[in-house]
Short mmCIF file of C-alpha atoms in Angstrom, two decimals:
data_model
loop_
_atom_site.label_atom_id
_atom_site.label_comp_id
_atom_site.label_asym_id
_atom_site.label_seq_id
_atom_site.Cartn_x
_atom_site.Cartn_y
_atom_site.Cartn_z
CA UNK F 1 0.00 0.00 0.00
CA UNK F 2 2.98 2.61 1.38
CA UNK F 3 6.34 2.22 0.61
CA UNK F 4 9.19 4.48 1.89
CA UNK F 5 12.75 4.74 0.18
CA UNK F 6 15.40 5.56 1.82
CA UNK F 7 18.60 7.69 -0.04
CA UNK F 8 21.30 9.61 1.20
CA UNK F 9 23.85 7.11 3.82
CA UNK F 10 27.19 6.93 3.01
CA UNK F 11 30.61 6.99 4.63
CA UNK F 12 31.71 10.27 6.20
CA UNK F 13 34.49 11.03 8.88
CA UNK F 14 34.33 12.56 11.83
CA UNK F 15 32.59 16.18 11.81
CA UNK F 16 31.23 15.89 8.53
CA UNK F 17 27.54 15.83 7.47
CA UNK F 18 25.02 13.74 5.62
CA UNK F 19 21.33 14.60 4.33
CA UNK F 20 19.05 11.28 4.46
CA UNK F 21 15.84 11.58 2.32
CA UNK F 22 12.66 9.34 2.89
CA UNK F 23 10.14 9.96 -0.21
CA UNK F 24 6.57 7.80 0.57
CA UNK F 25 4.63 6.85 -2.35
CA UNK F 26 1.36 4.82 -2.84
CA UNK F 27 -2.53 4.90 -2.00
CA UNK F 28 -1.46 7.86 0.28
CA UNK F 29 -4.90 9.44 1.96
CA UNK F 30 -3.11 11.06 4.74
CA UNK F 31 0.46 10.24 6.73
CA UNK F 32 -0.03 11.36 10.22
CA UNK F 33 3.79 10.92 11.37
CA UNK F 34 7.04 10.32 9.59
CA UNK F 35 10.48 10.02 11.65
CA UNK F 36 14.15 8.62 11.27
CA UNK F 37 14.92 4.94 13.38
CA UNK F 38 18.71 3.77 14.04
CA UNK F 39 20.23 0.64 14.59
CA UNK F 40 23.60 -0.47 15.06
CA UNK F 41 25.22 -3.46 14.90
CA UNK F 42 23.84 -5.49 18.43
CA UNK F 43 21.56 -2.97 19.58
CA UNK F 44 18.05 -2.03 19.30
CA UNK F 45 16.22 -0.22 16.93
CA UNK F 46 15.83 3.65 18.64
CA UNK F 47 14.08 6.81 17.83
CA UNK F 48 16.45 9.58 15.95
CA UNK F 49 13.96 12.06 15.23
CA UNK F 50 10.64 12.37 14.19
CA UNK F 51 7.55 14.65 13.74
CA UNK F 52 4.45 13.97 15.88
CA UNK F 53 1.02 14.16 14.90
CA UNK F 54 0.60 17.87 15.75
CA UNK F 55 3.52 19.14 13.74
CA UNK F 56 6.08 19.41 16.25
CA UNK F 57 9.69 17.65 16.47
CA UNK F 58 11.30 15.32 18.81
CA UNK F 59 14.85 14.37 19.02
CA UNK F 60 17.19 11.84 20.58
CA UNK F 61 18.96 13.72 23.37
CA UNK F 62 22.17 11.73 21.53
CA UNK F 63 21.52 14.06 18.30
CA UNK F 64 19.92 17.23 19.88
CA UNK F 65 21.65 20.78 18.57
CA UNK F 66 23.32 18.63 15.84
CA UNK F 67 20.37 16.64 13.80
CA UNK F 68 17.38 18.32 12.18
CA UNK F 69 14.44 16.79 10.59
CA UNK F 70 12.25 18.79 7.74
CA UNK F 71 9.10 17.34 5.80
CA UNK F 72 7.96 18.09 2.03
CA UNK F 73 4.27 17.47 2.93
CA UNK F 74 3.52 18.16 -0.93
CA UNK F 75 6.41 15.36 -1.86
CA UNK F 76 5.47 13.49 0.79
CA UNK F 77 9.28 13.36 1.84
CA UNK F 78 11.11 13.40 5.14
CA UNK F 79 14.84 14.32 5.31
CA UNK F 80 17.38 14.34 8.34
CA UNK F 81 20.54 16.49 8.37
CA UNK F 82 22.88 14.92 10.36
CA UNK F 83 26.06 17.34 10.85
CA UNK F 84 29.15 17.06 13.43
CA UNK F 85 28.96 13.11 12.90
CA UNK F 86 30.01 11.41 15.23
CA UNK F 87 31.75 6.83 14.69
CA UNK F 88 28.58 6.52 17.88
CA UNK F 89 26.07 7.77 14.94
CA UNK F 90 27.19 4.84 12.77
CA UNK F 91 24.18 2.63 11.94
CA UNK F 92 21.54 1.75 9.99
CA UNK F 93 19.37 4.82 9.31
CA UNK F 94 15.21 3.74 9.08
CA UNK F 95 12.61 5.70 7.62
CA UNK F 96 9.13 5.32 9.30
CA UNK F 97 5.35 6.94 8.22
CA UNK F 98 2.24 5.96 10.30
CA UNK F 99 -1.02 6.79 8.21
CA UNK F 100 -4.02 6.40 6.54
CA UNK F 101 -3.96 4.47 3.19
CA UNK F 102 -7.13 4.63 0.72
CA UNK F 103 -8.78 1.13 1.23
CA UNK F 104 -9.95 -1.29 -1.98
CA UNK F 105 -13.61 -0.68 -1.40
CA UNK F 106 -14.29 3.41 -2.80
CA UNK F 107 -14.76 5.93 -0.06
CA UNK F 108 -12.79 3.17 2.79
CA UNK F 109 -9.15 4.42 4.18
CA UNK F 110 -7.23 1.29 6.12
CA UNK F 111 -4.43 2.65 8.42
CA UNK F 112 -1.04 1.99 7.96
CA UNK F 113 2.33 1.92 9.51
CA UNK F 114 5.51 1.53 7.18
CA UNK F 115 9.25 0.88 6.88
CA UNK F 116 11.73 2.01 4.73
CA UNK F 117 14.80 -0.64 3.48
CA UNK F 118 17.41 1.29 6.06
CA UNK F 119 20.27 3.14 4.92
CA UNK F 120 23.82 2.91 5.86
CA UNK F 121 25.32 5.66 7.44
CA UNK F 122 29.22 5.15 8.62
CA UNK F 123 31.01 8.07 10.38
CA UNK F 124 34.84 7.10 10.39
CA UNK F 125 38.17 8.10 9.72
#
């Protein structure tokens, strides 16, 4: 129904930058939150930053002052930049939207709550 693609990991060294992007396409009626997931190698999947259903932002007190997250509402698109990386931001960068889909049956919405492929993200020297 909703599939989110991930672009933008790479390998960067210490104090350098990266810009993920996270465009959702599909039978889109409405996406109520988007935000970026990390996990590294042996730990668990954790909140990096996301948007709530009333517009504003949260962050990971690990990324605060250094991380920002912006939506393209009209491209459907979330983005992180992720400056002053650090080797502890190395992991695998998630994209997540929680929504409503437009159902099979006309005039029906189904909610629904997706997962991008990851992206790599590497901060060393």
């Amino acid at each position: 129904q909703v599939q989110l693609v991930e672009s933008g990991g790479g390998l960067v060294q210490p104090g350098g930058s990266l810009r993920l992007s996270c465009a959702a396409s599909g039978t889109i009626s409405s996406i109520n939150t988007m935000a970026w997931f990390r996990q590294a190698p042996g730990n668990q999947r954790e909140l990096v930053a996301r948007f709530t259903s009333g517009g504003s932002t949260n962050y990971a007190d690990s990324v605060k002052g250094r991380f920002t997250i912006s939506r393209d509402n009209a491209k459907n698109t979330v983005y992180l930049q992720m400056n002053s990386l650090k080797p502890e931001d190395t992991a695998v960068y998630y994209c997540n939207a929680v929504g409503w889909a437009y159902g099979s049956a006309v005039g029906t919405r189904v909610p629904f709550r997706s997962w991008g492929q990851g992206t790599q993200v590497t901060v060393s020297s």
